[in-house]
Coordinates of C-alpha atoms and ligand atoms in Angstrom, one line a residue:
X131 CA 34.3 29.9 -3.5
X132 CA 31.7 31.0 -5.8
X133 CA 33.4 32.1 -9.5
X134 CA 30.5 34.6 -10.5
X135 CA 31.9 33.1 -14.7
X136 CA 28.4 34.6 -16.4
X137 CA 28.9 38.1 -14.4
X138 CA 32.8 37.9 -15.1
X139 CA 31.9 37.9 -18.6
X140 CA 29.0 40.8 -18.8
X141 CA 30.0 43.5 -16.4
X142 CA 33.5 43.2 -15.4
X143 CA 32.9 46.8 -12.9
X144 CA 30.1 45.1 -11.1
X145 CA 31.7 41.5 -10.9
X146 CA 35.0 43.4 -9.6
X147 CA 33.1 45.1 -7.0
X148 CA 31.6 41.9 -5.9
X149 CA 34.4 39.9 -5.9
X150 CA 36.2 43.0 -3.8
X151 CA 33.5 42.8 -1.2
X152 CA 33.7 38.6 -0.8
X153 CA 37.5 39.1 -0.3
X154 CA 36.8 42.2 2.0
X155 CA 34.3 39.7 4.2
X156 CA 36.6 37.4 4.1
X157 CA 39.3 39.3 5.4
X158 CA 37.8 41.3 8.4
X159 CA 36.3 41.1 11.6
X160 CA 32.5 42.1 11.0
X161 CA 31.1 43.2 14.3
X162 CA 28.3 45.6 13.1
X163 CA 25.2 43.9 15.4
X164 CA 22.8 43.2 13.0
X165 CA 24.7 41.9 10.2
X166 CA 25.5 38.0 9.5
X167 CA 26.8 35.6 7.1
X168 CA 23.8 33.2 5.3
X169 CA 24.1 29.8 4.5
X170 CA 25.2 28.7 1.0
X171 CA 22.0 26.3 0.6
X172 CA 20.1 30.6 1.5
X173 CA 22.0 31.8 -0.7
X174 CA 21.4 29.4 -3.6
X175 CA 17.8 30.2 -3.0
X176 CA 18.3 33.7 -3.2
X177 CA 19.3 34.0 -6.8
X178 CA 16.8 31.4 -8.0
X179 CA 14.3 31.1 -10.4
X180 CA 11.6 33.0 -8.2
X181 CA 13.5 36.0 -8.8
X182 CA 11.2 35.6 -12.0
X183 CA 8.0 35.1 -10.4
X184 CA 4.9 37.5 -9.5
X185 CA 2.7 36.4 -6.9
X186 CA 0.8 39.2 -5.0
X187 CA -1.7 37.9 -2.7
X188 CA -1.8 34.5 -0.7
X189 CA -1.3 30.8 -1.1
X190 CA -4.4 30.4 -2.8
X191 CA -5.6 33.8 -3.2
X192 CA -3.2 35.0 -6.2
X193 CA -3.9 37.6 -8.9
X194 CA -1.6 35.9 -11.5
X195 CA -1.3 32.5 -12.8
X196 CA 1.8 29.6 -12.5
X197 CA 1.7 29.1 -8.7
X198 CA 1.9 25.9 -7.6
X199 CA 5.9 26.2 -6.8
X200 CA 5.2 30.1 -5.2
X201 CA 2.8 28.5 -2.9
X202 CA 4.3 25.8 -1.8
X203 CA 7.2 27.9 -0.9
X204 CA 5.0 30.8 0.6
X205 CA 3.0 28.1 2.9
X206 CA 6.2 26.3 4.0
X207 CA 7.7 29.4 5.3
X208 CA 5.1 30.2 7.1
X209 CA 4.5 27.3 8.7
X210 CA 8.0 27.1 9.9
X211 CA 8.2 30.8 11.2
X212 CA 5.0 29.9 13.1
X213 CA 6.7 27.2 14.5
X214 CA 9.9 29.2 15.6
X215 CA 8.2 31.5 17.2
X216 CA 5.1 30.3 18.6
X217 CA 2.7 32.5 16.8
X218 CA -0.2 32.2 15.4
X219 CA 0.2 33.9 12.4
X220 CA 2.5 35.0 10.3
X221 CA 3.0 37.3 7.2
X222 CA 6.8 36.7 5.2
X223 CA 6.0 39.1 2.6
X224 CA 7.5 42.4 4.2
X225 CA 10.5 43.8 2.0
X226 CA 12.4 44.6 5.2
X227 CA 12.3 45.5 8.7
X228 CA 10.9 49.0 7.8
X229 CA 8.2 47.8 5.8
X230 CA 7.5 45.6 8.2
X231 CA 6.6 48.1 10.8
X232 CA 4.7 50.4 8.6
X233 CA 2.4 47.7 7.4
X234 CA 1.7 46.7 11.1
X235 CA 1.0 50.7 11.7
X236 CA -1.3 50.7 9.2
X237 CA -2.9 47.5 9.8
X238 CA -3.7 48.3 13.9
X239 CA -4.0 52.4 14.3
X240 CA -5.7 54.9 12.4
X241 CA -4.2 58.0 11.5
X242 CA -3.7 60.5 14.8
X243 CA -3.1 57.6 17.3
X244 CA -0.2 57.5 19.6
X245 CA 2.7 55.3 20.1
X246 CA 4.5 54.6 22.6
X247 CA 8.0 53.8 22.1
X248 CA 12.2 53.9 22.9
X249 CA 13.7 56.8 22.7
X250 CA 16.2 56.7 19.5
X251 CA 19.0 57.8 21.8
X252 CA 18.3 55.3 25.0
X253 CA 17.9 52.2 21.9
X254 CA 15.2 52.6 19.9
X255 CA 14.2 52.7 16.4
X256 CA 14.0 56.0 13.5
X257 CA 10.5 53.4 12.9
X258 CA 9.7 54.0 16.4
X259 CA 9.0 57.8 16.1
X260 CA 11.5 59.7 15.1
X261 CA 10.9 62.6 13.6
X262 CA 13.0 62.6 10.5
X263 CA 10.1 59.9 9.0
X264 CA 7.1 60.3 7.3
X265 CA 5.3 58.1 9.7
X266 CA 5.2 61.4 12.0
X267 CA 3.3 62.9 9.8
X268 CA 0.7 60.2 10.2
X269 CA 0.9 59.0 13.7
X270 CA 1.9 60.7 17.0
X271 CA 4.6 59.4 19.0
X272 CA 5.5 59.7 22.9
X273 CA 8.9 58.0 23.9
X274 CA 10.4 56.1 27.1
X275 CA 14.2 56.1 28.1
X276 CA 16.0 54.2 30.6
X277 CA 16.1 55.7 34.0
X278 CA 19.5 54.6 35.0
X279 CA 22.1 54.4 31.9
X280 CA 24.5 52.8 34.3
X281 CA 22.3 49.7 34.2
X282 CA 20.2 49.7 31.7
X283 CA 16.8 49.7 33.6
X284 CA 13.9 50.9 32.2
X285 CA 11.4 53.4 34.5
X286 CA 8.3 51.6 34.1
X287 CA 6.7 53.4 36.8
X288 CA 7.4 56.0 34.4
X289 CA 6.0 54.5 31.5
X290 CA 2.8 53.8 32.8
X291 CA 2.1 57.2 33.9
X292 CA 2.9 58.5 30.4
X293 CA 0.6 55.4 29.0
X294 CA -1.9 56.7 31.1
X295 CA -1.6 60.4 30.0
X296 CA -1.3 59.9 26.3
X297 CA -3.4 56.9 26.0
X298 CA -1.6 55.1 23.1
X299 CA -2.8 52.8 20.9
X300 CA 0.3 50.7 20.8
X301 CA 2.6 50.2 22.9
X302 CA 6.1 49.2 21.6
X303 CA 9.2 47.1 22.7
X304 CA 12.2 46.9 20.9
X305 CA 15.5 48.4 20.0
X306 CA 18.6 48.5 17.6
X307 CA 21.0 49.2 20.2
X308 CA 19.7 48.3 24.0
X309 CA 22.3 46.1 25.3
X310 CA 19.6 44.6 28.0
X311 CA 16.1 42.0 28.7
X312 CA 13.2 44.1 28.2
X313 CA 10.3 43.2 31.0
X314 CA 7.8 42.3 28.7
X315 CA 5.5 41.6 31.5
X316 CA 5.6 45.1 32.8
X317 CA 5.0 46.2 29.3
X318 CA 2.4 43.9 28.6
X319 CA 0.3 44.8 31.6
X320 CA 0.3 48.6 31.0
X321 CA -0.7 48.1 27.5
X322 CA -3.8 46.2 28.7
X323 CA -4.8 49.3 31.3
X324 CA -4.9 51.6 28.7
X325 CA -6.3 49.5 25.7
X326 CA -3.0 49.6 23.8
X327 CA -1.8 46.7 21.6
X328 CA 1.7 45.2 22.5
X329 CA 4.0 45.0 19.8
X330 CA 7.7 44.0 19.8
X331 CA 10.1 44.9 17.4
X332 CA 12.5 42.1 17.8
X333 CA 13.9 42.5 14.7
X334 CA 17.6 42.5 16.2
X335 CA 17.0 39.7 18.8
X336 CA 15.0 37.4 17.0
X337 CA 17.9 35.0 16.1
X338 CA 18.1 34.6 20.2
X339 CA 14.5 34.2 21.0
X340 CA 14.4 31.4 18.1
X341 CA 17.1 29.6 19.9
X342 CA 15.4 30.4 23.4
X343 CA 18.8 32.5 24.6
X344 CA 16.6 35.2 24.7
X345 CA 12.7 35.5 26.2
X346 CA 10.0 35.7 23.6
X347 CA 7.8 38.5 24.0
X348 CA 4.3 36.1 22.9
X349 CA 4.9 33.9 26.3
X350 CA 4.0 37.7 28.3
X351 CA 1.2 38.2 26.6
X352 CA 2.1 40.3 23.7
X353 CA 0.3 40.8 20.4
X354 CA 2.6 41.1 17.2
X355 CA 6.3 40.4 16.9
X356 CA 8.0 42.6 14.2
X357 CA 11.3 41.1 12.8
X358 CA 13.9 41.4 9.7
X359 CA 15.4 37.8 8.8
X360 CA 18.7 38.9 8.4
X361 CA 20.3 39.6 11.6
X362 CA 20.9 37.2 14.3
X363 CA 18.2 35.0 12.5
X364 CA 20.7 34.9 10.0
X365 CA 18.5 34.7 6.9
X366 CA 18.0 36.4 3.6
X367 CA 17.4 40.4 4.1
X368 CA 13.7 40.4 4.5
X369 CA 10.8 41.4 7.0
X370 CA 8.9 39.3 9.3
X371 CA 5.4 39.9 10.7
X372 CA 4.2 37.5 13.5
X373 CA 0.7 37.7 15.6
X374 CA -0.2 35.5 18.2
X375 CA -3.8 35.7 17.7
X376 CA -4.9 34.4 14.0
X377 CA -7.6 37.2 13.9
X378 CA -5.1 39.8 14.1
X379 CA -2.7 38.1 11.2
X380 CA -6.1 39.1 8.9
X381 CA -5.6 42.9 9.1
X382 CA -2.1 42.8 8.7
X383 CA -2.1 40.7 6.0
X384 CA -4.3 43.5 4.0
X385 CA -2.3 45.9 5.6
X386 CA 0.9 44.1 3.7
X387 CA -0.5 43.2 0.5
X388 CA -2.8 45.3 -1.2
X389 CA -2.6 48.2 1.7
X390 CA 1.2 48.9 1.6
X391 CA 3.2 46.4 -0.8
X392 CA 3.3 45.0 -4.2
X393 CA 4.4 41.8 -5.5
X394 CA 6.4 39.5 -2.7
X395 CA 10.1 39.1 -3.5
X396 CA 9.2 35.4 -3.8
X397 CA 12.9 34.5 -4.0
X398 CA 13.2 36.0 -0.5
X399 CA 10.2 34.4 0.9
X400 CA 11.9 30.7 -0.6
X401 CA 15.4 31.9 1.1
X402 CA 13.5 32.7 4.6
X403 CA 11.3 29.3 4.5
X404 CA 15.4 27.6 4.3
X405 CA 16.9 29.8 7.3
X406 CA 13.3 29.2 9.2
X407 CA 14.7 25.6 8.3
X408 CA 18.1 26.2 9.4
X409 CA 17.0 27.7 12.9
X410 CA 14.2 25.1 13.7
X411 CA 17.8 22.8 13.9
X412 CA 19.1 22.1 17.8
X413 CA 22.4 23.3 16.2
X414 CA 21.2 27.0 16.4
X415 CA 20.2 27.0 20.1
X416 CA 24.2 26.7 20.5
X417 CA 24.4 29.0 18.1
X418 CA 22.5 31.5 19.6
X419 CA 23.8 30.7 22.8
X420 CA 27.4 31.4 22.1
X421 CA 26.2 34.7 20.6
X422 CA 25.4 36.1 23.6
X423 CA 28.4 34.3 25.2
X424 CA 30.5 36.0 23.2
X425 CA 29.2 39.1 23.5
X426 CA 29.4 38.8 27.2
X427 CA 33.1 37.7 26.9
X428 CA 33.7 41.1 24.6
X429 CA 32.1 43.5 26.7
X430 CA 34.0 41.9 29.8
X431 CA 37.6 42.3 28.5
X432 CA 36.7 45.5 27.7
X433 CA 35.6 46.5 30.4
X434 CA 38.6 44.8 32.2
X435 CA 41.0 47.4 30.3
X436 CA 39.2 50.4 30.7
X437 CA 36.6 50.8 28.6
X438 CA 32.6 52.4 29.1
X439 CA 29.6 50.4 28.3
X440 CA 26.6 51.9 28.1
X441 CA 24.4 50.0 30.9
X442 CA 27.9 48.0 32.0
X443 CA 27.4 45.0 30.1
X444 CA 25.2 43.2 27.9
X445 CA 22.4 40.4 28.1
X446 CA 22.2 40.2 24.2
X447 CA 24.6 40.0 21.1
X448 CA 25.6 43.8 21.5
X449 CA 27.7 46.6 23.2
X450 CA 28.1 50.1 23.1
X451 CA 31.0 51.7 24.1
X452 CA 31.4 55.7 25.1
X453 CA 34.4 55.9 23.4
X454 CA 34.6 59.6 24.3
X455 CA 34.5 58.1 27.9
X456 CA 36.6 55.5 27.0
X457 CA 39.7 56.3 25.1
X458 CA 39.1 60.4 24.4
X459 CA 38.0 60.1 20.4
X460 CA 34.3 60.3 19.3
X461 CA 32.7 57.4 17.9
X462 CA 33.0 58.1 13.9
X463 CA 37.1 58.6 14.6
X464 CA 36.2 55.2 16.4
X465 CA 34.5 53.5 13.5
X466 CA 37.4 54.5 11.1
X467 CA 40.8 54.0 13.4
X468 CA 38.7 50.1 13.5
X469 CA 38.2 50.2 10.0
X470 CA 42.3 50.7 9.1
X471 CA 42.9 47.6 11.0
X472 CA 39.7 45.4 9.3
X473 CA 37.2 45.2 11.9
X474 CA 33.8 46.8 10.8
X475 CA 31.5 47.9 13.2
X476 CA 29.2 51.2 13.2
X477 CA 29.2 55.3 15.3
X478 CA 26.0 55.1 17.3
X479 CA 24.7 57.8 19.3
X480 CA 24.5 57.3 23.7
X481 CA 21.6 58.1 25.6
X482 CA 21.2 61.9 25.1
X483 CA 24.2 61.9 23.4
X484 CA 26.0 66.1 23.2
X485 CA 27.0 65.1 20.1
X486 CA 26.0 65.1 16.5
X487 CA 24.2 61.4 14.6
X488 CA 27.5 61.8 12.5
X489 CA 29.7 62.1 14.9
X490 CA 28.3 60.6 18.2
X491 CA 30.4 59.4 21.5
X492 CA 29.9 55.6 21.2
X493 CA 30.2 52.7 18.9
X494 CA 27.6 49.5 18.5
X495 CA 29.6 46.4 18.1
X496 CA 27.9 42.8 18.2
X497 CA 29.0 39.1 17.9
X498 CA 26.0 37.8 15.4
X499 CA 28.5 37.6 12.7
X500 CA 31.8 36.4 14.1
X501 CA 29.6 33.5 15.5
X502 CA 28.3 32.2 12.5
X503 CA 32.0 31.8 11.6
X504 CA 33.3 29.7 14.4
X505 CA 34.6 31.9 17.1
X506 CA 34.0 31.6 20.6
X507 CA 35.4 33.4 24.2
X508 CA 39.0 33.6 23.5
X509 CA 38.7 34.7 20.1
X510 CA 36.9 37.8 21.6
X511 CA 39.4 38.5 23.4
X512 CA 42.0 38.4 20.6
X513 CA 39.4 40.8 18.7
X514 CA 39.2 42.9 21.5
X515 CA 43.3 43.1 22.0
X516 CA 43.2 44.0 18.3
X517 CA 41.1 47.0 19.1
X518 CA 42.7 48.2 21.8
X519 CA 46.1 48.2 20.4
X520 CA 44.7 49.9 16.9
X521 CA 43.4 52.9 20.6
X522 CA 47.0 52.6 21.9
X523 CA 48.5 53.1 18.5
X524 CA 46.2 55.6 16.8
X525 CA 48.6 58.0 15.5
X526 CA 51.4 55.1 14.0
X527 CA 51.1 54.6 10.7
X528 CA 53.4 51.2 11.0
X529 CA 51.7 50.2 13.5
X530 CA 48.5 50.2 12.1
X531 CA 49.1 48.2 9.1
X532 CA 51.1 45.6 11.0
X533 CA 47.4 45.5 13.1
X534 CA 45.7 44.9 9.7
X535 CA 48.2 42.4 8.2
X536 CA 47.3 40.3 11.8
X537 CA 43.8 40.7 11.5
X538 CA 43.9 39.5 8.0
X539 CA 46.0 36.3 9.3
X540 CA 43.7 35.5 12.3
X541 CA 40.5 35.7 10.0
X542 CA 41.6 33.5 7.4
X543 CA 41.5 30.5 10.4
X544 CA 37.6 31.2 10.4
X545 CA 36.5 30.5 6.5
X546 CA 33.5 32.6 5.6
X547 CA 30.3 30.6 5.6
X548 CA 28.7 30.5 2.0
X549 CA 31.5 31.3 0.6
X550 CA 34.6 28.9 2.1
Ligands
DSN113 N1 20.1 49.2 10.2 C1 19.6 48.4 11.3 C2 20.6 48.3 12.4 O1 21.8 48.3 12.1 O2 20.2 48.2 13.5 C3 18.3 48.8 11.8 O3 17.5 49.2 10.8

């Protein structure tokens, strides 16, 4: 387990605080969708020397001196995310998932054009339109929902008819909490009737369509893939920019870097080359896999004692649960009642949800995480038991600790990778 001595030494508050959240990790269930445990070989990376670095621009094309080592890194990560995900090019500069997006705005529409995206409620994204961001300001969004929340399936008769009415410029796929296969096909094939570029945002999925448990939108046709690299791809936090087409790769790169961006956080763009590394391995197609697996096995039990999924079930690494439906409490009473008993997870709204973002009827729960540290069907079981004990016995005290004190036990079976 790391000893943190040189931070010990300097800032007790902030070495306590860390050392409270390694023992925190190490002592719960973490079942919030897109989070995941790194590698200690990523994490190394991550507090290296390029921490120290400057390097805006491209392998080659730098505005500052000293970078041999920068390119080298920069070049090998981008060869391997290429690899990974079949593309033709990629960018690895993008801060985060936000970022990310907003580059690839900027570097495909102009300001005005439409977008065509998922509903935040039915999935989506607050980067795929919503109006609490800026980027409403600047571009016009038009939304799709599912037509059946029972199932999950998207209207796509729907969809085209909107494409055709607002003519957008982009049409995107991708979510933060769909529990289902998107037809990329379909989507693909009304983007090309109305002259729209098909983008996915696959930042949650794109640990599963690097081990192939999941389709990967660029063998349907699509344009650019939009990812983080620290969810199920279980890298360092970081955004990922892939095009299939190298000619396309060109404007986003200016779009990135000088359009949107400064310097590249070089020590990030070292620690995603390592997990690009770590997922080209035949290892992670098990690994990926088992998340869905799991996540299967969770929603199943669940549903075996009672509970509502939103769309009945999942094909990915998450579930959402009415818990309004499900057990009578709303989903932040939810969140907490879990997080008495150690098992973190997030309030999410439902499709057209009644109620507030603060308060919403469901919870997002995911198995990215408690994959990466060993467990497998039964244990999601067990984690579900725990759950619906902690509902059985919300309003005992006793109870709830005695939950906590087993949680505690049955996670110190499953060290913490990175950390031991
Ligand atoms: N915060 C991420 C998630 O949890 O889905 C998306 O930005």
């Amino acid at each position: 387990m790391p000893t943190y001595d040189a931070l010990k030494q300097l800032d007790p508050d902030i070495y306590a605080a860390v050392t409270g959240e390694m023992q925190r990790q190490i002592e719960g269930v973490e079942l919030i969708p897109s989070e995941n445990y790194i590698s200690k070989a990523v994490m190394e990376t991550m507090g290296s020397v390029f921490n120290n670095k400057y390097s805006e621009g491209y392998p080659g094309r730098r505005y500052y001196g000293g970078q041999t080592y920068a390119d080298r890194v920069e070049s090998i990560a981008i060869e391997r995310a290429m690899r990974l995900f079949n593309a033709g090019h990629a960018n690895v500069q993008p801060h985060a998932g936000a970022p990310a997006n907003v580059a690839t705005y900027f570097a495909l529409l102009e300001p005005g054009d439409t977008v065509l995206g998922m509903d935040l409620s039915h999935g989506g994204h607050l980067t795929h339109g919503h109006p609490v961001t800026y980027l409403t300001r600047i571009f016009h969004f038009v939304h799709y929902k599912m037509k059946d929340v029972q199932t999950g399936e998207i209207d796509y008769d729907q969809m085209r008819e909107v494409a055709r009415r607002e003519k957008p410029r982009m049409i995107l796929a991708g979510f933060s909490a769909y529990p289902r296969e998107l037809d990329y096909a379909s989507m693909k094939s009304i983007a090309e009737e109305v002259g729209a570029y098909a983008v996915a945002d696959m930042a949650h999925i794109a640990g599963l369509i690097a081990g192939q448990a999941a389709r990967n939108p660029f063998d349907d046709g699509f344009d650019v893939i939009l990812s983080t690299t620290h969810k199920s791809l279980r890298g360092p936090r970081g955004g990922l920019i892939l095009s299939r087409e190298a000619d396309l790769g060109k404007k986003i790169d200016k779009a990135v870097f000088p359009g949107f961006q400064g310097g590249p956080i070089m020590q990030m763009v070292a620690a995603k080359a390592v997990a690009f590394k770590e997922a080209l391995q035949p290892e992670f197609k098990e690994y990926a896999r088992q998340i869905v697996v799991n996540a299967q096995r969770l929603a199943a039990h669940f549903i075996d004692n009672g509970a509502t999924l939103i769309t009945g079930g999942t094909d990915n690494h998450l579930l959402l649960i009415d818990c309004v439906r499900s057990w009578g409490i709303g989903g932040r009473e939810a969140e907490e009642l879990f997080d008495r008993i150690g098992v973190t997870l997030n309030k999410n709204v439902i499709a057209d949800d009644p109620r507030k973002p603060m308060d919403p009827s469901g919870i997002r729960l995911g198995t990215p995480a408690v994959t990466s540290r060993g467990m497998k069907e039964a244990e999601m079981e067990r984690l579900a038991d725990f759950m619906l004990a902690a509902v059985a016995r919300r309003d005992d005290e006793a109870a709830l600790n005695d939950l906590h004190q087993e949680v505690k036990a049955f996670c110190k079976q499953y060290p913490l990778p990175g950390v031991g």
